[in-house]
Short mmCIF file of C-alpha atoms and ligand atoms in Angstrom, two decimals:
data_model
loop_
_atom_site.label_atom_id
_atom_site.label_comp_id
_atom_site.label_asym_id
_atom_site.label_seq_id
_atom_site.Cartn_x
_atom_site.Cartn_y
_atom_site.Cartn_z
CA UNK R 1 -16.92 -3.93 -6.51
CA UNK R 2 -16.07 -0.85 -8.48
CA UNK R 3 -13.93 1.63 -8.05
CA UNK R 4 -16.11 4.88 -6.96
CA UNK R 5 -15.62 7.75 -9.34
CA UNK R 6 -16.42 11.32 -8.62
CA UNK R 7 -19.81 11.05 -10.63
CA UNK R 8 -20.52 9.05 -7.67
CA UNK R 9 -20.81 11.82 -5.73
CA UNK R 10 -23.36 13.85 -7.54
CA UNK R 11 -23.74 17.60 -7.71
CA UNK R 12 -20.90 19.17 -5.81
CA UNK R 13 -21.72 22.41 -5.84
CA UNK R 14 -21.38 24.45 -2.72
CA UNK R 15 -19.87 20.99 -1.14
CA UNK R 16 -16.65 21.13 1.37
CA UNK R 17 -14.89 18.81 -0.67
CA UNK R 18 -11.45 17.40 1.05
CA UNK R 19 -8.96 16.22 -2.03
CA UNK R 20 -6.07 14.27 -0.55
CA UNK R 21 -3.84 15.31 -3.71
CA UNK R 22 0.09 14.15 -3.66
CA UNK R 23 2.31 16.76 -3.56
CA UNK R 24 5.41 15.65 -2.53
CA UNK R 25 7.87 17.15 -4.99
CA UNK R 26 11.03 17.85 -5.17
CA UNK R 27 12.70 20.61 -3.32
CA UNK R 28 15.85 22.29 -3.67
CA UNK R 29 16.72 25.09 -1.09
CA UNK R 30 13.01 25.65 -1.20
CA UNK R 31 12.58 25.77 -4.64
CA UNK R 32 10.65 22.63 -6.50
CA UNK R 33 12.85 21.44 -9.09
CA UNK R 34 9.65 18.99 -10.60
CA UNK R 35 6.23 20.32 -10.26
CA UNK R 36 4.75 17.26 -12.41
CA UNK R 37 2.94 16.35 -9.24
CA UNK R 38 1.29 19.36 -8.51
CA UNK R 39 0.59 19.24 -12.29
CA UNK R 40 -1.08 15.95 -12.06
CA UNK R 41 -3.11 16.82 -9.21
CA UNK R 42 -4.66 19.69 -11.88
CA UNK R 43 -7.90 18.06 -13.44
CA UNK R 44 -9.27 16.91 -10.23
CA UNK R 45 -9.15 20.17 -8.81
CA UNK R 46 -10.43 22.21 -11.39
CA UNK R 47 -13.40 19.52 -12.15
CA UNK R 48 -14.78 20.07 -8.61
CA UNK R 49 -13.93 24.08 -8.75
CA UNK R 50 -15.49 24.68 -12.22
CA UNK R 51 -18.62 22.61 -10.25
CA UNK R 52 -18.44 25.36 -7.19
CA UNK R 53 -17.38 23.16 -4.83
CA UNK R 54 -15.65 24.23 -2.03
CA UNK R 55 -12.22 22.47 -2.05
CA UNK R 56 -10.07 21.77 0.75
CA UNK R 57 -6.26 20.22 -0.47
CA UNK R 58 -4.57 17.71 1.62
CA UNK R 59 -0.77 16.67 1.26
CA UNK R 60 2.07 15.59 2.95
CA UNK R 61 5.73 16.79 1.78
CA UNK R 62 8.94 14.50 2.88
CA UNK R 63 9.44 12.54 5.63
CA UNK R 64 9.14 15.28 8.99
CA UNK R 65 9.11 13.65 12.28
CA UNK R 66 5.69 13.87 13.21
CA UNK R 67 6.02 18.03 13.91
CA UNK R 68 6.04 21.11 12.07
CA UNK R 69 9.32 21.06 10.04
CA UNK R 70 9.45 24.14 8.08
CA UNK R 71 12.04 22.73 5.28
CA UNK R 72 9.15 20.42 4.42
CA UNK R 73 6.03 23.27 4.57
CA UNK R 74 3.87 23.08 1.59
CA UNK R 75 3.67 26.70 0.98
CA UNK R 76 6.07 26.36 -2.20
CA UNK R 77 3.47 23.74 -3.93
CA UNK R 78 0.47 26.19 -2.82
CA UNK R 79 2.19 29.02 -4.41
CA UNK R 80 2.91 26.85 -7.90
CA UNK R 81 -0.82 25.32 -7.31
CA UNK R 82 -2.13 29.20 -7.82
CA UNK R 83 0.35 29.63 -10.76
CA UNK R 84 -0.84 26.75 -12.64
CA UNK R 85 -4.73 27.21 -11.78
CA UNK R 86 -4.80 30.36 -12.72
CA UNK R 87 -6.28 31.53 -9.58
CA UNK R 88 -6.12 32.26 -5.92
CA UNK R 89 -4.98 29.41 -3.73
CA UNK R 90 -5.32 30.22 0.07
CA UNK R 91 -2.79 28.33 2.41
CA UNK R 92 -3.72 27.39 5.83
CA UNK R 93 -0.11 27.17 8.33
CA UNK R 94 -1.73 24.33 10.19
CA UNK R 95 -3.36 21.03 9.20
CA UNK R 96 -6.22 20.96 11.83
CA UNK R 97 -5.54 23.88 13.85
CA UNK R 98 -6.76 27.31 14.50
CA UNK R 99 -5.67 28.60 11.09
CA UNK R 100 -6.66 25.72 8.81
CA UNK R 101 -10.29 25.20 10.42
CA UNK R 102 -10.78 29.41 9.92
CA UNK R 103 -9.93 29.16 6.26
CA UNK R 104 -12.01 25.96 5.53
CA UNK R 105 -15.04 28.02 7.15
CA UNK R 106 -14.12 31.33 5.40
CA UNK R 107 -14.34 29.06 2.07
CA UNK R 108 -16.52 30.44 -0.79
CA UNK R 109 -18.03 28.41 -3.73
CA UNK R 110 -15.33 27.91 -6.48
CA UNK R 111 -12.48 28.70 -3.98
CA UNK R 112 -9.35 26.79 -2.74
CA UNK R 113 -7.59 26.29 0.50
CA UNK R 114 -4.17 24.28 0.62
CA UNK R 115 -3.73 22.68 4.43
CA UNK R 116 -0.40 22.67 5.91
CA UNK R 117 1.65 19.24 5.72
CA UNK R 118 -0.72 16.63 6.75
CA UNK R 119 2.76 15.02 8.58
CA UNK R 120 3.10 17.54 10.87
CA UNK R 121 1.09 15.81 12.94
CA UNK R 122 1.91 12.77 14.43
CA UNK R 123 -1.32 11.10 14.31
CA UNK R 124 -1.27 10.69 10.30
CA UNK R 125 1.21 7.70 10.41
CA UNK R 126 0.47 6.48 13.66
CA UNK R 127 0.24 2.97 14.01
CA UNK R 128 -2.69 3.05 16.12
CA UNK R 129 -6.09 2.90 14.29
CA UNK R 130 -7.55 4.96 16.83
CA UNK R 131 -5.68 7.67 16.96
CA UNK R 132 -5.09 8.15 13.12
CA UNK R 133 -9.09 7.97 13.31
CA UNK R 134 -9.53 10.89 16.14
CA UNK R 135 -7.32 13.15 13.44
CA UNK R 136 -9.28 12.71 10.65
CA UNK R 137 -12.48 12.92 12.39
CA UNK R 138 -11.20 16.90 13.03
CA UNK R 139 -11.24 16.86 9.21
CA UNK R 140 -14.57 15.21 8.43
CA UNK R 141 -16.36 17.54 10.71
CA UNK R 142 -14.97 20.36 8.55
CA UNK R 143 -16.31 18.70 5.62
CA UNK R 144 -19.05 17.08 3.31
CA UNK R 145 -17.04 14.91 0.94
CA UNK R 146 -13.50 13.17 0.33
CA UNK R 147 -11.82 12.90 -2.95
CA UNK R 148 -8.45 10.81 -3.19
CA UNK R 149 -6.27 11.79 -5.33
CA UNK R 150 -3.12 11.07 -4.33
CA UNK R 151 -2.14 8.21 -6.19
CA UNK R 152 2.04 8.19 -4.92
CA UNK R 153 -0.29 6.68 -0.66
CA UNK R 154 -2.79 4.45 -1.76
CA UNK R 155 -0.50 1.63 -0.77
CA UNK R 156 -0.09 3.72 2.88
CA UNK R 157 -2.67 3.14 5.52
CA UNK R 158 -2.51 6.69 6.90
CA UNK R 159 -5.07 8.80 8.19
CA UNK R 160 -5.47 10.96 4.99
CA UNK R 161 -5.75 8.41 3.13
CA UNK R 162 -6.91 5.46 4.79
CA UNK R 163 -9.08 6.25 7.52
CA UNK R 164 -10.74 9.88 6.31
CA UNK R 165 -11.96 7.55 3.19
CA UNK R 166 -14.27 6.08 5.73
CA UNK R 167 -15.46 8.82 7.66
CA UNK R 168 -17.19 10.73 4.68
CA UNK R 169 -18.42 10.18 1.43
CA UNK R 170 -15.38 9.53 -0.80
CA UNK R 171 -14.72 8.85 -4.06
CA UNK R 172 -11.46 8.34 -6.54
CA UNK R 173 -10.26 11.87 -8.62
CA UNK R 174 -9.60 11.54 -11.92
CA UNK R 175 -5.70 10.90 -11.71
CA UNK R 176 -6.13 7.73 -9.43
CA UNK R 177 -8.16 6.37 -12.37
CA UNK R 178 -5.94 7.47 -15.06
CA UNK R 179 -2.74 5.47 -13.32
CA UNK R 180 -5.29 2.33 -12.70
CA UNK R 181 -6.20 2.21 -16.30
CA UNK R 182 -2.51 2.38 -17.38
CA UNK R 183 -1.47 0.03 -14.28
CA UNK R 184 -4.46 -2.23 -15.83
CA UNK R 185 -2.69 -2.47 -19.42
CA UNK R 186 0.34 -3.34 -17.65
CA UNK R 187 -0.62 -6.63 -16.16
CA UNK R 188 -4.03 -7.58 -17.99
CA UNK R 189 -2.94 -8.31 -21.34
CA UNK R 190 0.51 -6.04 -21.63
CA UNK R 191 1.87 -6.29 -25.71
CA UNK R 192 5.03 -8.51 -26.19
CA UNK R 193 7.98 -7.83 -25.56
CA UNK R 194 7.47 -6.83 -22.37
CA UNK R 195 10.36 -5.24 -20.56
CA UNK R 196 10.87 -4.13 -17.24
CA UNK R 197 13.93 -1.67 -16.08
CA UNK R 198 14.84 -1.67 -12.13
CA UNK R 199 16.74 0.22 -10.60
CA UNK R 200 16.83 3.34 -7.91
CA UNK R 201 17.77 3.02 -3.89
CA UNK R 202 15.18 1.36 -2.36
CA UNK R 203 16.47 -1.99 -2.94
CA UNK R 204 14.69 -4.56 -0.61
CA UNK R 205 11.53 -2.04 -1.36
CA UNK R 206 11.65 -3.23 -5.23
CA UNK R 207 13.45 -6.60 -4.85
CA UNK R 208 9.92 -7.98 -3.94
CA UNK R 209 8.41 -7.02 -7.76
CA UNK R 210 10.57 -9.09 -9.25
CA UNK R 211 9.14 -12.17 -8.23
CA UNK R 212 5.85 -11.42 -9.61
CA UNK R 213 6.97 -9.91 -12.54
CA UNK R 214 8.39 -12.95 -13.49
CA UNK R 215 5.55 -14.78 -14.80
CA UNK R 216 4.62 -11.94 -16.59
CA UNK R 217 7.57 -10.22 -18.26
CA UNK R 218 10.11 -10.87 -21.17
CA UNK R 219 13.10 -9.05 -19.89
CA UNK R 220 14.13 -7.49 -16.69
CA UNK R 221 16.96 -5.18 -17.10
CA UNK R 222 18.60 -4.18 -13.36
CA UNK R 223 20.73 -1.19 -12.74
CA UNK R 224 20.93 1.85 -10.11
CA UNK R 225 21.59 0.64 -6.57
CA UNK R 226 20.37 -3.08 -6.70
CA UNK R 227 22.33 -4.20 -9.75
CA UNK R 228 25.62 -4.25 -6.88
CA UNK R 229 23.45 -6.91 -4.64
CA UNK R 230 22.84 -9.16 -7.73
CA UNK R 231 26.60 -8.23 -8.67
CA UNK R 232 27.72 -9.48 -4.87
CA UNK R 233 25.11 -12.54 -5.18
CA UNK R 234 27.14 -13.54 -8.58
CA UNK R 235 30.40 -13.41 -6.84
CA UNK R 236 32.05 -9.80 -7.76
CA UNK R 237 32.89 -7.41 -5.28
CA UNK R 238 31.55 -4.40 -5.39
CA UNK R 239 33.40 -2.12 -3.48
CA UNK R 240 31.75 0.41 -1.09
CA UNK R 241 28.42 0.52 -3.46
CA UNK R 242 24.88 0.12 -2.12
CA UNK R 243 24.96 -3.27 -1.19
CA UNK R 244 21.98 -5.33 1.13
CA UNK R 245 23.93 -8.85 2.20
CA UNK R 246 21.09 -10.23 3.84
CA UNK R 247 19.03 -10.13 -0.03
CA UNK R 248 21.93 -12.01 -1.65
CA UNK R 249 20.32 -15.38 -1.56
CA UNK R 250 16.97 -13.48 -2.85
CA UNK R 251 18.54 -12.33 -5.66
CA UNK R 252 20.60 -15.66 -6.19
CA UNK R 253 16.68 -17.09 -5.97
CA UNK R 254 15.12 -14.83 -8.67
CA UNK R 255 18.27 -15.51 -10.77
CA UNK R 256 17.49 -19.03 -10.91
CA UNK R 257 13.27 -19.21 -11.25
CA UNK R 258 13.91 -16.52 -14.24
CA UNK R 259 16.30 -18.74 -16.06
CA UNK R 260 13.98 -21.59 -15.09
CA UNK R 261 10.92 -19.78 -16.78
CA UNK R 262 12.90 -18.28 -19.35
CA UNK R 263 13.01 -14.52 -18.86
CA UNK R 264 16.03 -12.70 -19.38
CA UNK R 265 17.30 -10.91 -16.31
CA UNK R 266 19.77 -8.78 -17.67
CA UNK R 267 22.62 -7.19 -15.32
CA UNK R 268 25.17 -4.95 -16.37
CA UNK R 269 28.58 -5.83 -18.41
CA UNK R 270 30.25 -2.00 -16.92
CA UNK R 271 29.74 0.02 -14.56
CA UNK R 272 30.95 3.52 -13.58
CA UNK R 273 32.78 3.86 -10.04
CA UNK R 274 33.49 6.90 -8.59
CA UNK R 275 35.81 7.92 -5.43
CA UNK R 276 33.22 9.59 -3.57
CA UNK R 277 29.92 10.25 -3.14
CA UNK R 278 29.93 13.58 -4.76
CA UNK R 279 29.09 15.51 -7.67
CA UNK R 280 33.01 16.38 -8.25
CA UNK R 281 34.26 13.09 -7.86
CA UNK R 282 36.84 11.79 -9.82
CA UNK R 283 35.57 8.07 -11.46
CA UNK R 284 36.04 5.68 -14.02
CA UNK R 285 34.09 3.10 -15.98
CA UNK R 286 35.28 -0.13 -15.38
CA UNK R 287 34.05 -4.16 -16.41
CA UNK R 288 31.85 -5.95 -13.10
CA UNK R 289 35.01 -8.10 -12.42
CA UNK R 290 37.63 -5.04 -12.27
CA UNK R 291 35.39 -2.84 -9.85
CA UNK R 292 38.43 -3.38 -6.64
CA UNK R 293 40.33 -2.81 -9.11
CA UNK R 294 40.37 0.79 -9.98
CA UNK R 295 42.55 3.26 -8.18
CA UNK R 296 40.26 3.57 -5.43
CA UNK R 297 39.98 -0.04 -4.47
CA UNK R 298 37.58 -1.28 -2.16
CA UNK R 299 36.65 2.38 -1.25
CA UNK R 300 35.31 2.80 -4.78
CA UNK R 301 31.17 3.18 -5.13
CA UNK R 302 29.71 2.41 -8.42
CA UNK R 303 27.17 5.56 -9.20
CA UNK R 304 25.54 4.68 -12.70
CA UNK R 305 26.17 1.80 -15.32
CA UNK R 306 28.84 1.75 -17.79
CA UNK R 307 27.97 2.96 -21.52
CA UNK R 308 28.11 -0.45 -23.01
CA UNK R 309 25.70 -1.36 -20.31
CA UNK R 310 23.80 1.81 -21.24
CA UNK R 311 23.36 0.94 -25.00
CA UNK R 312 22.45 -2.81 -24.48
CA UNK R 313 19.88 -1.86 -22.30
CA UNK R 314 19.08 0.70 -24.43
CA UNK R 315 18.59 -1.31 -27.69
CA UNK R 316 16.27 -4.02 -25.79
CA UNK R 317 13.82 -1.35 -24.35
CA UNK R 318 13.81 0.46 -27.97
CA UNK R 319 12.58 -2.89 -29.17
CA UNK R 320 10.00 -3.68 -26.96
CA UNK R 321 6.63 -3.09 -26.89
CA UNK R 322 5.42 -2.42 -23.68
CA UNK R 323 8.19 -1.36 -21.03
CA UNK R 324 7.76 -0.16 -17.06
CA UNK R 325 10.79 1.83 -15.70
CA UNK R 326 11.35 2.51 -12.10
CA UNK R 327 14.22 3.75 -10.35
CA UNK R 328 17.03 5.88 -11.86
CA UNK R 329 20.08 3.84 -13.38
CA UNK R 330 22.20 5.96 -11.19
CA UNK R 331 23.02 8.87 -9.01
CA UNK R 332 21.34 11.08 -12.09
CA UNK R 333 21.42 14.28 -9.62
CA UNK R 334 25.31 14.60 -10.24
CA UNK R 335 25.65 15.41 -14.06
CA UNK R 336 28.79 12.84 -14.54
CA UNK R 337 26.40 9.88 -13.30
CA UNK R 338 23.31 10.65 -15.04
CA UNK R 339 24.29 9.41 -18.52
CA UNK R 340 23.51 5.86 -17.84
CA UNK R 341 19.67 7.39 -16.86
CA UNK R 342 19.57 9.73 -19.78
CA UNK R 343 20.35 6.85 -22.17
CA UNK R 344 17.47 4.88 -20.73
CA UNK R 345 14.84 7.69 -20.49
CA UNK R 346 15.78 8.35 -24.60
CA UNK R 347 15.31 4.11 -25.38
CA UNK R 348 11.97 4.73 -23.54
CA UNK R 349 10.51 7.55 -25.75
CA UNK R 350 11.67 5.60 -28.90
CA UNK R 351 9.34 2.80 -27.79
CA UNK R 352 6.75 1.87 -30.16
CA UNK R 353 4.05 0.84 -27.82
CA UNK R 354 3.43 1.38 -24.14
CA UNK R 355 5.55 3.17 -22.07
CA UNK R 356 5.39 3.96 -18.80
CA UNK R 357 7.50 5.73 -16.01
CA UNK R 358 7.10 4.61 -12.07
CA UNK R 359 8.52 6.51 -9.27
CA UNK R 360 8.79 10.04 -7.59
CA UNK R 361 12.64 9.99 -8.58
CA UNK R 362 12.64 8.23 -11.86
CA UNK R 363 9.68 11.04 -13.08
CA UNK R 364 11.78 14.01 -11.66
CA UNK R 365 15.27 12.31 -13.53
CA UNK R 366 13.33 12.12 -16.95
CA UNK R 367 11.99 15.77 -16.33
CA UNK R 368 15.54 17.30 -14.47
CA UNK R 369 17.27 15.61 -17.96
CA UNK R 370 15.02 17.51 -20.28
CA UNK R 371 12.42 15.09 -21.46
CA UNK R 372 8.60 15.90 -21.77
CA UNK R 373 6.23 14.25 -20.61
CA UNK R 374 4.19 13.89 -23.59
CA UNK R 375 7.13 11.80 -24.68
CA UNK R 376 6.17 8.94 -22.92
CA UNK R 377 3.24 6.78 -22.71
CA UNK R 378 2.35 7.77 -19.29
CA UNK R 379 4.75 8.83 -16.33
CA UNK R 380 2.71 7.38 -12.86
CA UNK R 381 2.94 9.73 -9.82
CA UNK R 382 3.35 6.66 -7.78
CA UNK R 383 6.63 4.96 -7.19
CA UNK R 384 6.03 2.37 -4.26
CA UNK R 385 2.49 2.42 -5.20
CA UNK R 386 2.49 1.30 -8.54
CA UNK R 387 5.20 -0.99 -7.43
CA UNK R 388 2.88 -2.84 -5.41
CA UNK R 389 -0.23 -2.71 -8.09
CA UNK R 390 1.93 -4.82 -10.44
CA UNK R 391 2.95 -7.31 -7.08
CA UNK R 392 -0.35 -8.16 -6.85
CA UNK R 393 -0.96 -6.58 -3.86
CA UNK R 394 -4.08 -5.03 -2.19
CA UNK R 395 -3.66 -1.19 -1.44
CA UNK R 396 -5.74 0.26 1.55
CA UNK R 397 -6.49 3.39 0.13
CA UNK R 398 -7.74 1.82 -3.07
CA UNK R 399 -9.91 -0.27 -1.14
CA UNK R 400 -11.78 2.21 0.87
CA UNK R 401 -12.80 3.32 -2.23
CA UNK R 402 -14.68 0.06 -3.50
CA UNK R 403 -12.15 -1.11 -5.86
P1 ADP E 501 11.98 6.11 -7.39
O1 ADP E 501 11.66 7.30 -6.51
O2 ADP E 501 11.94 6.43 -8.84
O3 ADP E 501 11.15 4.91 -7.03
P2 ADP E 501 14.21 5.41 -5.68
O4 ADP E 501 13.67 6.32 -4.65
O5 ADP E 501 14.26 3.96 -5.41
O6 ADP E 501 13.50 5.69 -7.10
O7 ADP E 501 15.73 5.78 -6.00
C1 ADP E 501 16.13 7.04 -6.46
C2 ADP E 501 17.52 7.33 -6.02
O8 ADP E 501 18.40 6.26 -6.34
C3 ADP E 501 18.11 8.56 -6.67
O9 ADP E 501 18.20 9.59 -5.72
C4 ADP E 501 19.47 8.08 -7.17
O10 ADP E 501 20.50 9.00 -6.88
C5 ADP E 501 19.68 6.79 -6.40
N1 ADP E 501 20.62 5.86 -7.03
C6 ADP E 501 20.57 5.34 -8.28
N2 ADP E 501 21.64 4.56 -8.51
C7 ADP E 501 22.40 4.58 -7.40
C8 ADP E 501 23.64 3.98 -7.02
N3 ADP E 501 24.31 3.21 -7.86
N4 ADP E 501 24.10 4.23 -5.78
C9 ADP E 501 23.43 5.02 -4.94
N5 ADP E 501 22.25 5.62 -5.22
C10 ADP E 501 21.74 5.40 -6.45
MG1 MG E 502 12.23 7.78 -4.53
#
């Protein structure tokens, strides 16, 4: 089956149209430091608004508990929405209560309502079918059509995404096909060499890829937080950095099947280690054997790779021709551990050939450092999702959709 496309749902006009958009961006004291999402989210909106449809805009923002949360409220992105439309953008303080269900019904043709954060309410990630089904049935009522668009949850079943697919006629917006045609390049026939760059927080999250990258890829380059547990898994210490001990014999695995296939997994030669979490902290670049050895000792937490590192990695991504990036080299939010990052992001736009940014954090670093967007081949909204594309692996909310 195909992929359902919004010509699928014929004429539009004068349609309650509910867009599940992603527009979880970046905040910082309630200001969004990376609107790229809300960006992103742009053609699919004003496709079904030129059309006079009515549209109704679902999100979530952060992680809140399940209850209103107002550090996470979506007003902010509403606000930029109307900015970057162009036009009014109406904001509803609830997601399925008394002020959300007035403002869907007070829609006009060609207007726009933004829903409160979907997770607010419990029911969206409940684990219970049923009751993330009762939610979104308040929704469906409320409207004739579903459009997802939020590319960042496909891989999520969630009631937005999953289980409101079902309920109404639904279709895929125009920047969940854009990412699927560049995810397609990516593992159909991706253009030799073919370089992948790790790195990030989420460590057992993005361990997994590697495995089925393998086959696929020329080069993996690892830095940011995992490049300590493949450190620890060769036999260095690493200090107080991010380390998982129960992936060491994971990594020790994927060491030894990429040697056995004959893809370079390259680790870093130097790394940066700093004192302290913090922005201020004092920190030194040091060689993978000396990391106890600094002043601070075993305290010491390596925040970013080492500039040697840095240009190696640098020079193989500049010479490939197709290269995915996800996950920051280091803590790029301080300034003195964002050089390792930086470094990257430039190898990336001097690629002659495909190249593509994965991840919410890796698309705000590139944008927070200064780059453009139009500087790389694509940047994907979706970090964990895109992650799991190139696994292999099936993604609910793709597949309510008929791809
Ligand atoms: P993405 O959202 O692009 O998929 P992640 O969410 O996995 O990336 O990771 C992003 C975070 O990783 C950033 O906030 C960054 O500060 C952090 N990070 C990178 N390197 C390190 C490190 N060495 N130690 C701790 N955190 C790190
Ligand atoms: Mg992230």
């Amino acid at each position: 089956m195909a992929l359902r496309t919004l010509a699928s749902l014929g004429n539009v006009s004068g349609k309650r149209v509910i867009v599940r958009c992603d527009l979880n961006v970046p905040l910082k004291d309630g200001v969004i430091t990376d609107d790229g999402r809300i960006r992103a989210s742009l053609p699919t909106l004003n496709a079904l608004l030129d059309q006079g449809a009515r549209v109704i805009v679902l999100s979530h923002l952060g992680r809140p508990d399940g209850a209103p949360d107002s550090k996470y409220s979506l007003a902010p992105a509403a606000t930029r929405m109307s900015e970057l439309l162009g036009k009014a953008v109406g904001f509803a303080t609830d997601t399925v209560g008394a002020s959300a269900l007035a403002g869907i019904r007070a829609l006009d043709d060609g207007q726009i309502l933004v829903l409160e954060n979907v997770r607010f309410n419990a029911a969206e990630t409940s684990k219970d079918a049923n009751e993330r089904e009762k939610f979104a049935q308040v929704l469906a009522d409320e409207a004739d059509l579903y459009v997802s668009d939020g590319f960042g949850v496909v891989h999520r079943k969630q009631a937005s995404v999953y289980e409101l697919a079902q309920l109404l006629p639904s279709a895929a917006g125009l920047l969940i096909e854009t990412e699927l045609q560049v995810l397609d390049r990516l593992t159909e026939t991706p253009e030799r060499p073919y370089t992948v760059v790790l790195g990030g927080s989420k460590v057992s999250d993005k361990l997994g890829v590697i495995s089925h990258l393998l086959p696929r890829v020329d080069t993996i380059l690892i830095g940011g937080g995992m490049l300590f547990t493949f450190l620890a898994a060769q036999g260095f210490k690493v200090g107080s950095s991010l380390l998982e001990v129960d992936q060491l014999d994971t990594c020790r695995g994927y060491l030894a099947d990429a040697q056995a296939r004959g893809v370079e997994i390259i680790l870093p030669t130097d790394v940066v280690v700093a004192e302290k979490f913090a922005a201020d902290a004092s920190h030194v670049i040091t060689s993978i054997d000396g990391i106890e050895d600094t002043a601070f000792g075993s305290s010491g937490l390596g925040l970013d790779i080492g500039p040697a590192t840095a240009a190696a990695f640098a020079t193989k991504i500049s010479n490939s021709k197709t290269v995915f990036w996800n996950g920051p080299a280091g803590v790029f939010e301080f300034p003195a551990f964002a050089h390792g990052t930086r470094a990257i992001a430039e190898a990336l736009t001097r690629v002659d050939g495909l190249s593509v940014v994965g991840g919410g954090d890796s698309a705000a670093a590139v944008r927070i450092l200064g780059f453009s967007d139009d500087q790389f081949g694509h940047i994907s909204t979706g970090g964990g999702a895109s992650l799991e594309f190139l696994e292999g692996k099936k993604l609910p909310g793709l597949e309510v959709l008929g791809w």
